[in-house]
Structure formats: structure tokens, C-alpha cells
mmCIF file of C-alpha atoms in Angstrom:
data_model
loop_
_atom_site.group_PDB
_atom_site.id
_atom_site.type_symbol
_atom_site.label_atom_id
_atom_site.label_comp_id
_atom_site.label_asym_id
_atom_site.label_seq_id
_atom_site.Cartn_x
_atom_site.Cartn_y
_atom_site.Cartn_z
ATOM 1 C CA UNK A 1 236.897 148.524 -64.691
ATOM 2 C CA UNK A 2 237.720 145.260 -62.929
ATOM 3 C CA UNK A 3 234.166 144.261 -61.961
ATOM 4 C CA UNK A 4 232.418 142.332 -64.714
ATOM 5 C CA UNK A 5 228.712 141.741 -65.056
ATOM 6 C CA UNK A 6 227.705 138.228 -66.096
ATOM 7 C CA UNK A 7 226.855 139.251 -69.666
ATOM 8 C CA UNK A 8 230.200 140.970 -70.307
ATOM 9 C CA UNK A 9 233.078 139.217 -72.112
ATOM 10 C CA UNK A 10 236.726 139.446 -71.114
ATOM 11 C CA UNK A 11 239.970 138.890 -73.058
ATOM 12 C CA UNK A 12 243.136 139.280 -70.941
ATOM 13 C CA UNK A 13 245.420 139.231 -74.004
ATOM 14 C CA UNK A 14 243.996 142.624 -74.992
ATOM 15 C CA UNK A 15 245.428 144.270 -71.864
ATOM 16 C CA UNK A 16 249.133 145.067 -71.593
ATOM 17 C CA UNK A 17 249.406 144.701 -67.819
ATOM 18 C CA UNK A 18 251.658 142.464 -65.665
ATOM 19 C CA UNK A 19 248.725 141.270 -63.573
ATOM 20 C CA UNK A 20 245.060 141.473 -64.562
ATOM 21 C CA UNK A 21 242.364 140.975 -61.958
ATOM 22 C CA UNK A 22 238.616 140.809 -62.266
ATOM 23 C CA UNK A 23 235.701 140.240 -59.939
ATOM 24 C CA UNK A 24 232.108 139.231 -60.496
ATOM 25 C CA UNK A 25 229.147 137.629 -58.762
ATOM 26 C CA UNK A 26 227.858 134.710 -60.798
ATOM 27 C CA UNK A 27 225.085 132.137 -60.572
ATOM 28 C CA UNK A 28 224.861 128.871 -62.527
ATOM 29 C CA UNK A 29 227.934 129.641 -64.586
ATOM 30 C CA UNK A 30 229.476 127.282 -67.144
ATOM 31 C CA UNK A 31 232.491 128.581 -69.066
ATOM 32 C CA UNK A 32 232.598 125.670 -71.515
ATOM 33 C CA UNK A 33 235.968 124.237 -72.500
ATOM 34 C CA UNK A 34 238.508 126.938 -73.343
ATOM 35 C CA UNK A 35 242.150 127.803 -72.743
ATOM 36 C CA UNK A 36 244.371 130.841 -72.216
ATOM 37 C CA UNK A 37 247.407 130.536 -74.447
ATOM 38 C CA UNK A 38 249.358 133.462 -72.995
ATOM 39 C CA UNK A 39 248.228 133.700 -69.389
ATOM 40 C CA UNK A 40 248.210 131.578 -66.284
ATOM 41 C CA UNK A 41 245.021 132.020 -64.289
ATOM 42 C CA UNK A 42 244.279 132.144 -60.579
ATOM 43 C CA UNK A 43 240.712 131.343 -59.505
ATOM 44 C CA UNK A 44 239.342 132.111 -56.052
ATOM 45 C CA UNK A 45 235.900 132.376 -54.495
ATOM 46 C CA UNK A 46 235.569 133.914 -51.008
ATOM 47 C CA UNK A 47 232.089 132.383 -50.979
ATOM 48 C CA UNK A 48 230.658 129.511 -52.977
ATOM 49 C CA UNK A 49 232.350 126.504 -54.538
ATOM 50 C CA UNK A 50 233.614 125.972 -58.092
ATOM 51 C CA UNK A 51 234.343 122.832 -60.116
ATOM 52 C CA UNK A 52 237.037 122.689 -62.778
ATOM 53 C CA UNK A 53 237.079 119.955 -65.385
ATOM 54 C CA UNK A 54 239.905 119.020 -67.753
ATOM 55 C CA UNK A 55 240.158 116.092 -70.140
ATOM 56 C CA UNK A 56 241.068 113.687 -67.342
ATOM 57 C CA UNK A 57 240.638 115.491 -64.005
ATOM 58 C CA UNK A 58 237.977 117.055 -61.817
ATOM 59 C CA UNK A 59 239.137 119.667 -59.298
ATOM 60 C CA UNK A 60 236.908 121.020 -56.539
ATOM 61 C CA UNK A 61 237.664 124.532 -55.322
ATOM 62 C CA UNK A 62 236.018 125.216 -51.946
ATOM 63 C CA UNK A 63 236.137 128.626 -50.224
ATOM 64 C CA UNK A 64 239.502 129.677 -48.711
ATOM 65 C CA UNK A 65 241.312 127.814 -51.495
ATOM 66 C CA UNK A 66 242.629 129.115 -54.816
ATOM 67 C CA UNK A 67 243.408 127.354 -58.056
ATOM 68 C CA UNK A 68 246.273 128.009 -60.464
ATOM 69 C CA UNK A 69 245.635 126.962 -64.083
ATOM 70 C CA UNK A 70 248.638 126.762 -66.443
ATOM 71 C CA UNK A 71 248.528 128.537 -69.770
ATOM 72 C CA UNK A 72 247.478 126.417 -72.741
ATOM 73 C CA UNK A 73 245.450 123.933 -70.674
ATOM 74 C CA UNK A 74 241.930 123.275 -71.945
ATOM 75 C CA UNK A 75 239.515 123.510 -69.024
ATOM 76 C CA UNK A 76 235.914 124.150 -68.064
ATOM 77 C CA UNK A 77 234.705 125.911 -64.901
ATOM 78 C CA UNK A 78 231.143 125.535 -63.695
ATOM 79 C CA UNK A 79 228.977 125.972 -60.609
ATOM 80 C CA UNK A 80 225.276 126.156 -59.808
ATOM 81 C CA UNK A 81 225.291 128.119 -56.584
ATOM 82 C CA UNK A 82 226.041 131.810 -56.114
ATOM 83 C CA UNK A 83 229.783 132.425 -56.289
ATOM 84 C CA UNK A 84 231.793 135.544 -55.535
ATOM 85 C CA UNK A 85 234.105 135.022 -58.494
ATOM 86 C CA UNK A 86 237.697 136.294 -58.408
ATOM 87 C CA UNK A 87 240.224 135.721 -61.192
ATOM 88 C CA UNK A 88 243.764 136.966 -61.768
ATOM 89 C CA UNK A 89 245.731 136.503 -64.998
ATOM 90 C CA UNK A 90 249.508 136.768 -65.402
ATOM 91 C CA UNK A 91 252.081 135.602 -67.922
ATOM 92 C CA UNK A 92 255.061 133.371 -67.159
ATOM 93 C CA UNK A 93 257.346 136.321 -67.953
ATOM 94 C CA UNK A 94 256.170 138.070 -64.783
ATOM 95 C CA UNK A 95 257.703 135.254 -62.676
ATOM 96 C CA UNK A 96 254.758 135.421 -60.268
ATOM 97 C CA UNK A 97 254.170 131.683 -60.596
ATOM 98 C CA UNK A 98 255.391 129.102 -63.075
ATOM 99 C CA UNK A 99 252.583 126.566 -63.280
ATOM 100 C CA UNK A 100 253.147 123.369 -65.243
ATOM 101 C CA UNK A 101 250.088 121.658 -63.758
ATOM 102 C CA UNK A 102 246.913 122.556 -61.879
ATOM 103 C CA UNK A 103 247.577 123.468 -58.266
ATOM 104 C CA UNK A 104 245.159 124.115 -55.399
ATOM 105 C CA UNK A 105 246.627 126.399 -52.744
ATOM 106 C CA UNK A 106 245.525 127.511 -49.308
ATOM 107 C CA UNK A 107 244.556 131.184 -49.008
ATOM 108 C CA UNK A 108 245.771 132.901 -45.847
ATOM 109 C CA UNK A 109 244.228 136.213 -44.675
ATOM 110 C CA UNK A 110 246.957 138.311 -46.328
ATOM 111 C CA UNK A 111 246.551 136.551 -49.687
ATOM 112 C CA UNK A 112 242.804 136.978 -49.466
ATOM 113 C CA UNK A 113 243.182 140.737 -49.024
ATOM 114 C CA UNK A 114 245.732 140.973 -51.834
ATOM 115 C CA UNK A 115 243.468 139.059 -54.216
ATOM 116 C CA UNK A 116 240.558 141.345 -53.363
ATOM 117 C CA UNK A 117 242.674 144.453 -53.955
ATOM 118 C CA UNK A 118 244.064 143.242 -57.288
ATOM 119 C CA UNK A 119 240.680 142.051 -58.574
ATOM 120 C CA UNK A 120 239.176 145.519 -58.180
ATOM 121 C CA UNK A 121 242.036 147.534 -59.692
ATOM 122 C CA UNK A 122 241.259 149.585 -62.771
ATOM 123 C CA UNK A 123 242.769 148.185 -65.983
ATOM 124 C CA UNK A 124 245.359 150.906 -66.486
ATOM 125 C CA UNK A 125 249.072 151.426 -65.804
ATOM 126 C CA UNK A 126 249.845 150.452 -62.224
ATOM 127 C CA UNK A 127 251.372 152.783 -59.660
ATOM 128 C CA UNK A 128 254.568 152.015 -57.739
ATOM 129 C CA UNK A 129 252.443 151.093 -54.737
ATOM 130 C CA UNK A 130 250.405 148.637 -56.791
ATOM 131 C CA UNK A 131 253.534 147.042 -58.260
ATOM 132 C CA UNK A 132 254.904 146.678 -54.740
ATOM 133 C CA UNK A 133 251.715 144.829 -53.754
ATOM 134 C CA UNK A 134 252.141 142.566 -56.788
ATOM 135 C CA UNK A 135 255.560 141.590 -55.459
ATOM 136 C CA UNK A 136 254.097 140.778 -52.036
ATOM 137 C CA UNK A 137 251.338 138.822 -53.776
ATOM 138 C CA UNK A 138 253.923 136.803 -55.701
ATOM 139 C CA UNK A 139 255.914 136.012 -52.543
ATOM 140 C CA UNK A 140 252.811 134.911 -50.641
ATOM 141 C CA UNK A 141 251.625 132.822 -53.570
ATOM 142 C CA UNK A 142 254.906 130.905 -53.741
ATOM 143 C CA UNK A 143 254.799 130.270 -49.980
ATOM 144 C CA UNK A 144 251.186 129.012 -49.900
ATOM 145 C CA UNK A 145 250.487 125.421 -48.898
ATOM 146 C CA UNK A 146 249.569 123.078 -51.754
ATOM 147 C CA UNK A 147 246.459 120.946 -51.202
ATOM 148 C CA UNK A 148 244.829 118.155 -53.161
ATOM 149 C CA UNK A 149 241.226 118.331 -54.373
ATOM 150 C CA UNK A 150 241.870 116.423 -57.613
ATOM 151 C CA UNK A 151 239.901 113.441 -58.818
ATOM 152 C CA UNK A 152 241.218 111.615 -61.879
ATOM 153 C CA UNK A 153 238.698 110.678 -64.573
ATOM 154 C CA UNK A 154 239.136 107.491 -66.632
ATOM 155 C CA UNK A 155 239.417 108.151 -70.360
ATOM 156 C CA UNK A 156 238.297 104.703 -71.458
ATOM 157 C CA UNK A 157 235.681 105.104 -74.211
ATOM 158 C CA UNK A 158 233.238 102.836 -72.408
ATOM 159 C CA UNK A 159 233.258 104.998 -69.284
ATOM 160 C CA UNK A 160 234.218 108.592 -69.996
ATOM 161 C CA UNK A 161 230.818 109.940 -71.101
ATOM 162 C CA UNK A 162 228.981 108.329 -68.185
ATOM 163 C CA UNK A 163 231.547 109.460 -65.605
ATOM 164 C CA UNK A 164 231.566 113.015 -66.969
ATOM 165 C CA UNK A 165 227.786 113.153 -66.599
ATOM 166 C CA UNK A 166 228.091 112.177 -62.937
ATOM 167 C CA UNK A 167 230.421 115.138 -62.497
ATOM 168 C CA UNK A 168 228.480 117.685 -64.546
ATOM 169 C CA UNK A 169 225.015 116.676 -63.301
ATOM 170 C CA UNK A 170 226.286 116.228 -59.718
ATOM 171 C CA UNK A 171 224.654 112.802 -59.632
ATOM 172 C CA UNK A 172 225.960 110.319 -57.069
ATOM 173 C CA UNK A 173 227.811 107.572 -58.952
ATOM 174 C CA UNK A 174 226.028 104.234 -58.502
ATOM 175 C CA UNK A 175 227.460 101.105 -56.942
ATOM 176 C CA UNK A 176 229.696 99.038 -59.182
ATOM 177 C CA UNK A 177 227.014 96.471 -60.032
ATOM 178 C CA UNK A 178 224.662 99.229 -61.225
ATOM 179 C CA UNK A 179 227.438 100.931 -63.201
ATOM 180 C CA UNK A 180 228.023 97.765 -65.199
ATOM 181 C CA UNK A 181 224.442 97.983 -66.453
ATOM 182 C CA UNK A 182 224.869 101.634 -67.474
ATOM 183 C CA UNK A 183 228.108 101.194 -69.444
ATOM 184 C CA UNK A 184 227.804 97.586 -70.583
ATOM 185 C CA UNK A 185 231.117 96.408 -69.140
ATOM 186 C CA UNK A 186 231.821 93.799 -66.486
ATOM 187 C CA UNK A 187 232.750 94.596 -62.873
ATOM 188 C CA UNK A 188 236.207 93.145 -63.518
ATOM 189 C CA UNK A 189 236.744 95.362 -66.582
ATOM 190 C CA UNK A 190 235.558 98.535 -64.816
ATOM 191 C CA UNK A 191 237.713 97.805 -61.788
ATOM 192 C CA UNK A 192 240.762 97.235 -63.966
ATOM 193 C CA UNK A 193 240.200 100.472 -65.930
ATOM 194 C CA UNK A 194 239.746 102.581 -62.796
ATOM 195 C CA UNK A 195 242.823 101.135 -61.123
ATOM 196 C CA UNK A 196 244.940 101.721 -64.226
ATOM 197 C CA UNK A 197 243.711 105.213 -65.131
ATOM 198 C CA UNK A 198 242.907 106.779 -61.751
ATOM 199 C CA UNK A 199 245.070 104.803 -59.344
ATOM 200 C CA UNK A 200 241.947 103.890 -57.355
ATOM 201 C CA UNK A 201 239.465 101.032 -57.405
ATOM 202 C CA UNK A 202 235.984 102.180 -58.378
ATOM 203 C CA UNK A 203 234.540 101.877 -54.860
ATOM 204 C CA UNK A 204 237.241 104.210 -53.482
ATOM 205 C CA UNK A 205 236.821 106.612 -56.412
ATOM 206 C CA UNK A 206 233.086 106.767 -55.721
ATOM 207 C CA UNK A 207 233.681 107.603 -52.055
ATOM 208 C CA UNK A 208 236.196 110.298 -52.998
ATOM 209 C CA UNK A 209 233.611 111.790 -55.367
ATOM 210 C CA UNK A 210 231.073 111.859 -52.524
ATOM 211 C CA UNK A 211 233.561 113.580 -50.217
ATOM 212 C CA UNK A 212 234.324 116.326 -52.733
ATOM 213 C CA UNK A 213 230.618 116.751 -53.438
ATOM 214 C CA UNK A 214 229.986 117.145 -49.717
ATOM 215 C CA UNK A 215 232.457 120.053 -49.659
ATOM 216 C CA UNK A 216 230.428 121.763 -52.384
ATOM 217 C CA UNK A 217 227.133 121.227 -50.571
ATOM 218 C CA UNK A 218 228.526 122.458 -47.259
ATOM 219 C CA UNK A 219 229.896 125.543 -49.048
ATOM 220 C CA UNK A 220 226.309 126.213 -50.165
ATOM 221 C CA UNK A 221 225.263 126.195 -46.480
ATOM 222 C CA UNK A 222 223.160 123.082 -46.932
ATOM 223 C CA UNK A 223 222.202 121.543 -43.546
ATOM 224 C CA UNK A 224 224.114 118.387 -42.657
ATOM 225 C CA UNK A 225 220.923 116.309 -42.658
ATOM 226 C CA UNK A 226 220.207 117.344 -46.243
ATOM 227 C CA UNK A 227 223.808 116.713 -47.308
ATOM 228 C CA UNK A 228 223.579 113.211 -45.874
ATOM 229 C CA UNK A 229 220.344 112.619 -47.769
ATOM 230 C CA UNK A 230 221.660 114.121 -51.023
ATOM 231 C CA UNK A 231 224.695 111.820 -50.929
ATOM 232 C CA UNK A 232 222.607 108.754 -50.063
ATOM 233 C CA UNK A 233 223.942 108.066 -46.570
ATOM 234 C CA UNK A 234 221.790 105.981 -44.255
ATOM 235 C CA UNK A 235 221.867 108.615 -41.500
ATOM 236 C CA UNK A 236 223.381 111.930 -40.427
ATOM 237 C CA UNK A 237 225.819 110.119 -38.155
ATOM 238 C CA UNK A 238 226.971 107.876 -41.020
ATOM 239 C CA UNK A 239 227.787 110.956 -43.097
ATOM 240 C CA UNK A 240 229.553 112.668 -40.176
ATOM 241 C CA UNK A 241 231.758 109.613 -39.639
ATOM 242 C CA UNK A 242 232.472 109.419 -43.369
ATOM 243 C CA UNK A 243 233.412 113.120 -43.519
ATOM 244 C CA UNK A 244 235.613 112.835 -40.444
ATOM 245 C CA UNK A 245 237.434 109.860 -41.949
ATOM 246 C CA UNK A 246 238.269 111.824 -45.113
ATOM 247 C CA UNK A 247 238.975 115.274 -43.676
ATOM 248 C CA UNK A 248 240.107 114.522 -40.120
ATOM 249 C CA UNK A 249 237.349 116.710 -38.668
ATOM 250 C CA UNK A 250 233.585 116.796 -38.337
ATOM 251 C CA UNK A 251 231.483 118.858 -40.776
ATOM 252 C CA UNK A 252 230.708 121.329 -37.967
ATOM 253 C CA UNK A 253 234.389 121.860 -37.219
ATOM 254 C CA UNK A 254 235.212 122.152 -40.926
ATOM 255 C CA UNK A 255 232.551 124.850 -41.361
ATOM 256 C CA UNK A 256 233.666 126.749 -38.273
ATOM 257 C CA UNK A 257 237.247 126.813 -39.507
#
């Protein structure tokens, strides 16, 4: 069946199907680094928020967004809240999507329903009606809007372990002066590395991290006052202004949409 319990394992290469969907409800999941050599993977969570980590990138996947992972890419997916996990696997031969890099796509109501249908199909030969839905799914997938929830991670040996811990532990990155004490490099060196390897100065990278983290906390239904406190803002209004600057809308409007 297509619904997996948390203790069950899954190997898509063992199933000879054009599209393989699965659904599960998970809490505090960490896949560890792995890759799918034959299949591209779509990840979606109608509720909850997931984080994907590659060698040099963090990607946040909030609700109403889906993530396409190319085959052969080493990645790690983790989350600490309750997530309604949906995943669909397909090979490049099926021409559903040809992913050469990670993509985050908007999920419209039709795509959401198609994903739900596919993720609960039995793993057996598909009917003509199911194959017709796969074609609609492919068309909608190719027409979906691409969005950006990527945050580049510097690979410099002096920084990578510390920065990865910020991401994995969900700990707010410190100010630049404090970071120098943690990694033993000067402010000038850290700034140069971040600009070269992420395209952002450290201060801007830190703010982008806080914005993406706020999306995760809001997806967990955390009150705005607690989000502001968790992310070390001086007040609720300071966080609201910060969120509006990055997203173009207030947290309340974002949640309502």
C-alpha cells in the first residue's frame, strides 16, 4: 500500500511503476544523507514544514510548496514538528519533469488534489484513468510557478561545521563579532568567505536564515509573540516589520493565505 508507517522502509527502485507515491505522518524525522540514483523525487507537506540540506544549500519547504530533487543528488531531509509527508518518485524516462537542480514550486489546488490521489494509490499496475491523471499531473507540474527558498552554505573548512549546526539545531546564528570567537577567524575573513561562497555578506545571510526559520515556526502554528522571541527580535512589531520586508506581507496575512 502507499501509506507507510514511520518504522517501515521504502525502496522505489524495487517497483516497476511510472510514478510511485507514498504518504505518511511523521514526527521528528531525519533521513540522513542519501540519494536516489534512478528516481527524481517530489516532496510535499500539506501541513508542517520540512528542511532539506545538501552539501552547500539549505532549502525550506513550507506548506503549499513542493520540492523537486534531481536523481543522484545527496541530500538530507529533517523536521521536528508533525508533518503530513507526501513523496512521489519518477524516472527521467517518464518525461514528467527533468530536474537538473533543486526546485521549489507553488502547489495550486489541482496539484494538491493530484498529489494526494497519487500518494495513496496501491503499488500495482495503473489503470487507464490513473495514467490519464499522471499526464494531468505532469502538465500541472511543468506549469507551476518556481519559488526560491534556498540558502547557500559556505564550504570553507573554518565555517562549514559551525554553520551546519546552526541549521540542524535551529539555533539563531550569532552576530558577526560573536561568530569570529566561535570559528577563530576575523570579521574580514568571514565576510569575504560569505560574499564569495553565498553571494551575500554575513549580516544579510543571517537575516535570510531568520526569515526562513520564521516560516517554519509559523507553519507550526507558533504565536507571533513567541516567534519574535525565538528569533531574538526586540518586540513583536520589530518581527512583523522584518517579515513584511522579506515577504511583502504581514505574518497574519501570510498565514491567512
